Amino acid sequence: MSEITRAVPVARPKPIQAVPLRHPWRNLLAFALIFLLLAFIIDAAQREAYDWPAFALYLFDVRVIQAAGVTLALTFLAMIGAVVVGIVLAVMRETDNPVLRAIAWGVIWFFRGTPVYVQLVFWGLLSSIYQTINLGLPFMEPWLVLETADVIPLFWIAVLGLALNEAAYMAEIVRAGLLSIDPGQTEAASALGMGWWLTMRKVVIPQAMRVIIPPTGNEVISMLKTTSLVTAVPFSWDLYTRTRDISAATLNPIPLLLVASVWYLFFTSIMMIGQSRLEKHFSRGQLGHGATPKRRRRQDRADRAPVVLASPETVAAPSGAGAPEGAGLSDVAGMPEGDRR
């Protein structure tokens, strides 16, 4: 009589217990850096040159707070102008008109190729170059003659100089964002009957903002610090220039430099938080973007979790190899699912 094979259940394999790799040298380096940071803070707290009482005295001084407000106004007004002019230049760069392309290229070439401090000095001398503004028809007596220094205050000259310099960089950022969109997106929108403006608002701009926002956030922060150069106009009501004037009167520059640095760091931190929120907003629905590092690590752990492949419910085994005598295939098939496994 031939040997009868019987089906026997197979035990589920145990999942692999992965042990994370140890990094003792990396941990040692982290502790060393923390130690050096604490040593620097303790040493700085004891240095008389920093003059911490004077720092605390001038940190919330009325003149400093007013100058901080002026610096913010310079930053945002200049960035608004830069974004508007930059969008116009970017569109001109992508137009089919060679004259518009050449003009846009020339403007970007000039403002990117010369130092911003030199440009601000030039704008400060505008009233010397053009002493009057004449309103009227060409080759005729002007109807109205205005003094340039009276018409354009130094504040707006500083805004104009900063905005035109930044517009050259914003034009390239906007152009990069527009070029990042696949042409098939606009073709599909046109096939659906969407007009140019609706296509830009619903298809192109939301996707381009993912490319535009990160460098634009960097440019806003850079503009905040570039406002310290408006003393070349000369405009002396910004944060750095006001703290420098106070330090010149007190003959104690170091604590005033710390005061200005703290205010700049405060504004920069707020801008970085706003930039992060905007990036998350425009990254919604994009795979792999918009998630916090903690969420990414949790997802990575879930992706690396051991996967147990389903084993055959039954295998052929010789009689007496673990199955009861007389238990055939029909008996195994009739077992509950949990017992089969």
Coordinates of C-alpha atoms in Angstrom, one line a residue:
M1 CA 0.0 0.0 0.0
S2 CA 1.4 3.3 -1.0
E3 CA 2.3 5.8 1.6
I4 CA -0.5 8.3 2.1
T5 CA 0.5 12.0 2.2
R6 CA -1.4 14.2 4.6
A7 CA -1.5 18.0 4.8
V8 CA -0.2 19.6 8.0
P9 CA -0.3 23.2 9.1
V10 CA 2.9 25.3 8.9
A11 CA 3.8 27.7 11.6
R12 CA 3.9 31.4 10.7
P13 CA 7.5 32.7 10.4
K14 CA 8.5 35.2 13.1
P15 CA 9.0 38.8 12.0
I16 CA 12.6 40.1 11.7
Q17 CA 13.5 42.3 14.7
A18 CA 15.7 45.1 13.1
V19 CA 18.2 46.7 15.4
P20 CA 19.1 50.3 14.6
L21 CA 22.7 50.9 13.8
R22 CA 24.7 52.6 16.5
H23 CA 26.6 55.9 15.9
P24 CA 28.8 56.4 18.9
W25 CA 31.1 59.0 17.2
R26 CA 28.2 61.0 16.0
N27 CA 26.7 61.1 19.5
L28 CA 30.1 62.1 20.9
L29 CA 30.4 65.0 18.4
A30 CA 26.9 66.2 19.3
F31 CA 27.8 66.3 23.0
A32 CA 31.1 68.1 22.2
L33 CA 29.2 70.8 20.2
I34 CA 26.7 71.2 23.0
F35 CA 29.5 71.6 25.5
L36 CA 31.2 74.2 23.3
L37 CA 28.0 76.1 22.9
L38 CA 27.4 76.2 26.7
A39 CA 31.0 77.2 27.3
F40 CA 30.6 80.1 24.8
I41 CA 27.3 81.3 26.4
I42 CA 28.8 81.2 30.0
D43 CA 31.9 83.1 28.8
A44 CA 29.9 85.7 26.9
A45 CA 27.7 86.3 30.0
Q46 CA 30.8 87.2 32.0
R47 CA 32.4 89.4 29.3
E48 CA 32.3 93.1 30.3
A49 CA 32.8 94.2 26.7
Y50 CA 29.3 93.0 25.8
D51 CA 27.9 95.4 28.5
W52 CA 24.6 93.4 29.1
P53 CA 23.0 96.2 31.2
A54 CA 23.3 98.6 28.3
F55 CA 22.0 95.9 25.9
A56 CA 18.9 95.5 28.1
L57 CA 18.5 99.3 28.3
Y58 CA 18.4 99.9 24.6
L59 CA 16.7 96.7 23.4
F60 CA 13.3 98.2 23.8
D61 CA 14.3 101.8 23.4
V62 CA 11.7 103.9 21.6
R63 CA 14.1 104.9 18.9
V64 CA 15.1 101.3 18.2
I65 CA 11.5 100.2 18.0
Q66 CA 10.7 103.0 15.6
A67 CA 13.7 102.1 13.5
A68 CA 12.6 98.4 13.5
G69 CA 9.2 99.5 12.1
V70 CA 10.9 101.5 9.4
T71 CA 13.1 98.5 8.5
L72 CA 10.0 96.3 8.1
A73 CA 8.3 98.9 6.0
L74 CA 11.4 99.2 3.7
T75 CA 11.5 95.4 3.4
F76 CA 7.9 94.7 2.5
L77 CA 7.4 97.8 0.2
A78 CA 10.6 97.0 -1.6
M79 CA 9.6 93.3 -2.0
I80 CA 6.1 94.2 -3.3
G81 CA 7.7 96.4 -5.9
A82 CA 10.3 93.8 -6.7
V83 CA 7.7 91.0 -7.2
V84 CA 5.5 93.2 -9.5
V85 CA 8.4 94.3 -11.6
G86 CA 10.0 90.8 -11.5
I87 CA 6.8 89.2 -12.9
V88 CA 6.7 91.8 -15.7
L89 CA 10.3 91.1 -16.6
A90 CA 9.8 87.4 -16.5
V91 CA 6.8 87.6 -18.8
M92 CA 8.9 89.9 -21.1
R93 CA 11.7 87.3 -21.1
E94 CA 9.3 84.6 -22.3
T95 CA 7.4 86.7 -24.9
D96 CA 7.9 86.2 -28.7
N97 CA 8.7 89.9 -29.2
P98 CA 12.6 90.2 -29.5
V99 CA 12.6 93.8 -28.4
L100 CA 10.8 93.1 -25.1
R101 CA 13.1 90.1 -24.6
A102 CA 16.2 92.3 -25.2
I103 CA 14.9 95.0 -22.8
A104 CA 14.1 92.6 -20.1
W105 CA 17.5 90.8 -20.5
G106 CA 19.3 94.2 -20.4
V107 CA 17.5 95.3 -17.2
I108 CA 18.3 92.0 -15.4
W109 CA 21.9 92.1 -16.7
F110 CA 22.5 95.6 -15.3
F111 CA 20.9 95.2 -11.9
R112 CA 22.4 91.8 -11.3
G113 CA 25.8 92.9 -12.5
T114 CA 26.3 96.0 -10.3
P115 CA 26.6 96.0 -6.4
V116 CA 23.5 97.1 -4.6
Y117 CA 25.5 99.6 -2.6
V118 CA 26.6 101.3 -5.7
Q119 CA 23.0 101.4 -7.0
L120 CA 21.8 103.0 -3.8
V121 CA 24.5 105.7 -3.9
F122 CA 23.4 106.4 -7.5
W123 CA 19.8 106.7 -6.5
G124 CA 20.8 109.0 -3.6
L125 CA 22.5 111.3 -6.2
L126 CA 19.3 111.4 -8.3
S127 CA 18.4 114.8 -7.1
S128 CA 21.8 116.1 -8.1
I129 CA 21.6 114.6 -11.6
Y130 CA 18.0 115.6 -12.1
Q131 CA 17.5 118.7 -10.0
T132 CA 14.0 119.5 -11.3
I133 CA 11.1 117.6 -12.7
N134 CA 9.5 119.5 -15.6
L135 CA 5.9 118.8 -16.6
G136 CA 4.7 119.9 -20.0
L137 CA 5.0 119.2 -23.8
P138 CA 8.4 118.6 -25.4
F139 CA 10.2 121.6 -26.9
M140 CA 7.9 123.9 -25.1
E141 CA 8.0 125.8 -21.8
P142 CA 7.2 123.5 -18.9
W143 CA 3.8 124.0 -17.3
L144 CA 5.1 123.0 -13.9
V145 CA 8.7 122.8 -12.4
L146 CA 9.2 120.8 -9.2
E147 CA 12.3 120.3 -7.2
T148 CA 13.2 116.6 -7.2
A149 CA 14.3 116.6 -3.6
D150 CA 10.9 117.9 -2.6
V151 CA 8.9 115.4 -4.7
I152 CA 10.7 112.2 -3.9
P153 CA 11.5 111.7 -0.2
L154 CA 14.6 109.7 0.7
F155 CA 12.5 106.9 2.1
W156 CA 10.9 106.2 -1.3
I157 CA 14.2 106.6 -3.1
A158 CA 15.5 103.8 -0.8
V159 CA 12.4 101.7 -1.6
L160 CA 12.9 102.3 -5.3
G161 CA 16.6 101.4 -5.2
L162 CA 16.0 98.2 -3.3
A163 CA 13.0 97.2 -5.3
L164 CA 14.7 97.6 -8.7
N165 CA 17.8 95.6 -7.6
E166 CA 15.6 92.8 -6.2
A167 CA 13.4 92.7 -9.2
A168 CA 16.2 91.3 -11.4
Y169 CA 16.5 88.3 -9.1
M170 CA 12.7 87.9 -8.7
A171 CA 12.3 87.8 -12.5
E172 CA 14.6 84.8 -12.7
I173 CA 12.8 83.1 -9.8
V174 CA 9.4 83.6 -11.4
R175 CA 10.7 82.5 -14.8
A176 CA 12.1 79.3 -13.2
G177 CA 8.7 78.6 -11.6
L178 CA 6.9 79.1 -14.9
L179 CA 9.4 76.9 -16.8
S180 CA 9.0 74.1 -14.2
I181 CA 5.4 73.5 -15.4
D182 CA 5.0 70.9 -18.1
P183 CA 3.5 72.3 -21.3
G184 CA 1.0 69.5 -21.2
Q185 CA -0.6 71.1 -18.2
T186 CA -1.6 74.2 -20.2
E187 CA -2.5 72.1 -23.2
A188 CA -4.9 70.0 -21.1
A189 CA -6.4 73.2 -19.6
S190 CA -6.9 74.6 -23.1
A191 CA -8.5 71.4 -24.2
L192 CA -11.0 71.7 -21.3
G193 CA -11.9 75.2 -22.6
M194 CA -10.1 77.1 -19.8
G195 CA -9.0 80.6 -20.7
W196 CA -5.5 82.0 -20.2
W197 CA -6.3 83.7 -16.8
L198 CA -8.2 80.7 -15.5
T199 CA -5.4 78.4 -16.6
M200 CA -2.8 80.6 -14.8
R201 CA -4.9 80.8 -11.6
K202 CA -6.0 77.2 -11.4
V203 CA -3.2 75.2 -13.0
V204 CA 0.0 77.0 -13.6
I205 CA 0.4 79.4 -10.5
P206 CA -0.5 76.8 -7.8
Q207 CA 2.1 74.4 -9.2
A208 CA 4.7 77.1 -9.9
M209 CA 4.4 78.4 -6.3
R210 CA 6.1 75.3 -5.1
V211 CA 9.2 76.3 -6.9
I212 CA 8.8 80.1 -6.4
I213 CA 8.1 80.3 -2.6
P214 CA 11.4 78.8 -1.2
P215 CA 13.8 81.2 -3.0
T216 CA 11.4 84.1 -2.6
G217 CA 11.4 83.5 1.2
N218 CA 15.2 83.6 1.1
E219 CA 15.0 86.9 -0.9
V220 CA 12.7 88.5 1.7
I221 CA 15.1 87.6 4.5
S222 CA 18.0 88.9 2.4
M223 CA 16.0 92.1 1.7
L224 CA 15.5 92.6 5.5
K225 CA 19.3 92.6 6.0
T226 CA 20.0 94.6 2.8
T227 CA 18.0 97.5 4.2
S228 CA 21.1 98.2 6.4
L229 CA 22.7 99.6 3.3
V230 CA 20.2 102.4 2.7
T231 CA 22.6 104.7 4.6
A232 CA 24.2 105.0 1.1
V233 CA 21.1 107.0 -0.1
P234 CA 21.6 108.5 2.6
F235 CA 18.6 107.4 4.7
S236 CA 19.3 107.1 8.4
W237 CA 16.1 105.9 10.0
D238 CA 16.6 102.2 9.5
L239 CA 17.4 99.8 12.3
Y240 CA 21.2 99.5 11.8
T241 CA 21.8 103.2 11.1
R242 CA 19.8 104.3 14.2
T243 CA 21.7 101.9 16.5
R244 CA 24.9 103.0 15.0
D245 CA 24.1 106.6 15.6
I246 CA 23.2 105.8 19.3
S247 CA 26.4 103.9 19.7
A248 CA 28.3 106.9 18.3
A249 CA 26.8 109.1 20.9
T250 CA 27.4 106.6 23.8
L251 CA 30.8 105.5 22.6
N252 CA 29.7 101.9 23.3
P253 CA 29.1 100.1 19.9
I254 CA 29.0 96.5 21.0
P255 CA 25.7 96.3 22.9
L256 CA 24.0 98.3 20.2
L257 CA 25.2 95.9 17.6
L258 CA 23.8 93.1 19.7
V259 CA 20.5 95.0 20.0
A260 CA 20.3 95.3 16.2
S261 CA 21.2 91.7 15.7
V262 CA 18.5 90.5 18.1
W263 CA 15.8 92.5 16.2
Y264 CA 17.0 91.2 12.9
L265 CA 17.0 87.6 14.2
F266 CA 13.5 88.2 15.6
F267 CA 12.1 89.3 12.3
T268 CA 13.9 86.6 10.4
S269 CA 12.5 83.9 12.7
I270 CA 8.9 85.1 12.0
M271 CA 9.6 85.2 8.3
M272 CA 11.0 81.7 8.3
I273 CA 7.8 80.4 10.1
G274 CA 5.6 82.2 7.5
Q275 CA 7.7 80.7 4.7
S276 CA 7.3 77.2 6.1
R277 CA 3.5 77.6 6.4
L278 CA 3.3 78.8 2.8
E279 CA 5.4 75.9 1.6
K280 CA 3.1 73.4 3.4
H281 CA 0.0 75.1 2.0
F282 CA 1.2 75.0 -1.6
S283 CA 2.6 71.5 -1.2
R284 CA -0.7 69.9 -0.3
G285 CA -1.4 66.9 -2.5
Q286 CA 2.2 66.5 -3.6
L287 CA 3.7 63.1 -2.8
G288 CA 6.6 63.3 -0.4
H289 CA 6.3 67.0 0.3
G290 CA 4.6 69.0 3.1
A291 CA 5.3 66.4 5.8
T292 CA 7.1 67.2 9.0
P293 CA 10.4 65.3 9.6
K294 CA 8.7 63.4 12.5
R295 CA 5.9 62.3 10.2
R296 CA 8.4 61.2 7.5
R297 CA 10.4 59.2 10.1
R298 CA 7.2 57.5 11.2
Q299 CA 6.3 56.7 7.6
D300 CA 9.7 55.4 7.0
R301 CA 9.5 53.0 10.0
A302 CA 6.1 51.8 8.6
D303 CA 7.6 51.2 5.2
R304 CA 10.5 49.3 6.7
A305 CA 8.2 47.1 8.9
P306 CA 8.7 43.4 8.2
V307 CA 6.3 41.9 5.8
V308 CA 5.4 38.2 6.3
L309 CA 4.5 36.5 3.1
A310 CA 1.5 34.2 3.2
S311 CA 2.7 30.6 3.5
P312 CA 0.8 27.8 1.9
E313 CA -2.0 26.7 4.1
T314 CA -1.1 23.1 3.6
V315 CA 1.9 21.1 2.5
A316 CA 2.2 17.5 1.6
A317 CA 3.8 15.4 4.4
P318 CA 4.3 11.7 4.9
S319 CA 1.8 9.9 7.1
G320 CA 2.5 10.2 10.8
A321 CA 4.6 13.4 10.4
G322 CA 2.4 15.5 12.7
A323 CA -1.1 14.8 11.4
P324 CA -3.5 12.6 13.1
E325 CA -4.0 9.2 11.7
G326 CA -6.7 9.2 9.2
A327 CA -6.8 12.9 8.7
G328 CA -7.0 13.4 4.9
L329 CA -7.1 16.4 2.7
S330 CA -10.8 16.7 3.1
D331 CA -10.4 16.8 6.9
V332 CA -7.8 19.7 6.6
A333 CA -10.0 21.5 4.2
G334 CA -12.8 21.4 6.6
M335 CA -10.8 23.0 9.4
P336 CA -11.4 26.6 10.5
E337 CA -9.1 29.1 8.9
G338 CA -7.2 29.7 12.1
D339 CA -6.6 26.0 12.7
R340 CA -5.3 25.5 9.1
R341 CA -2.6 28.1 9.8

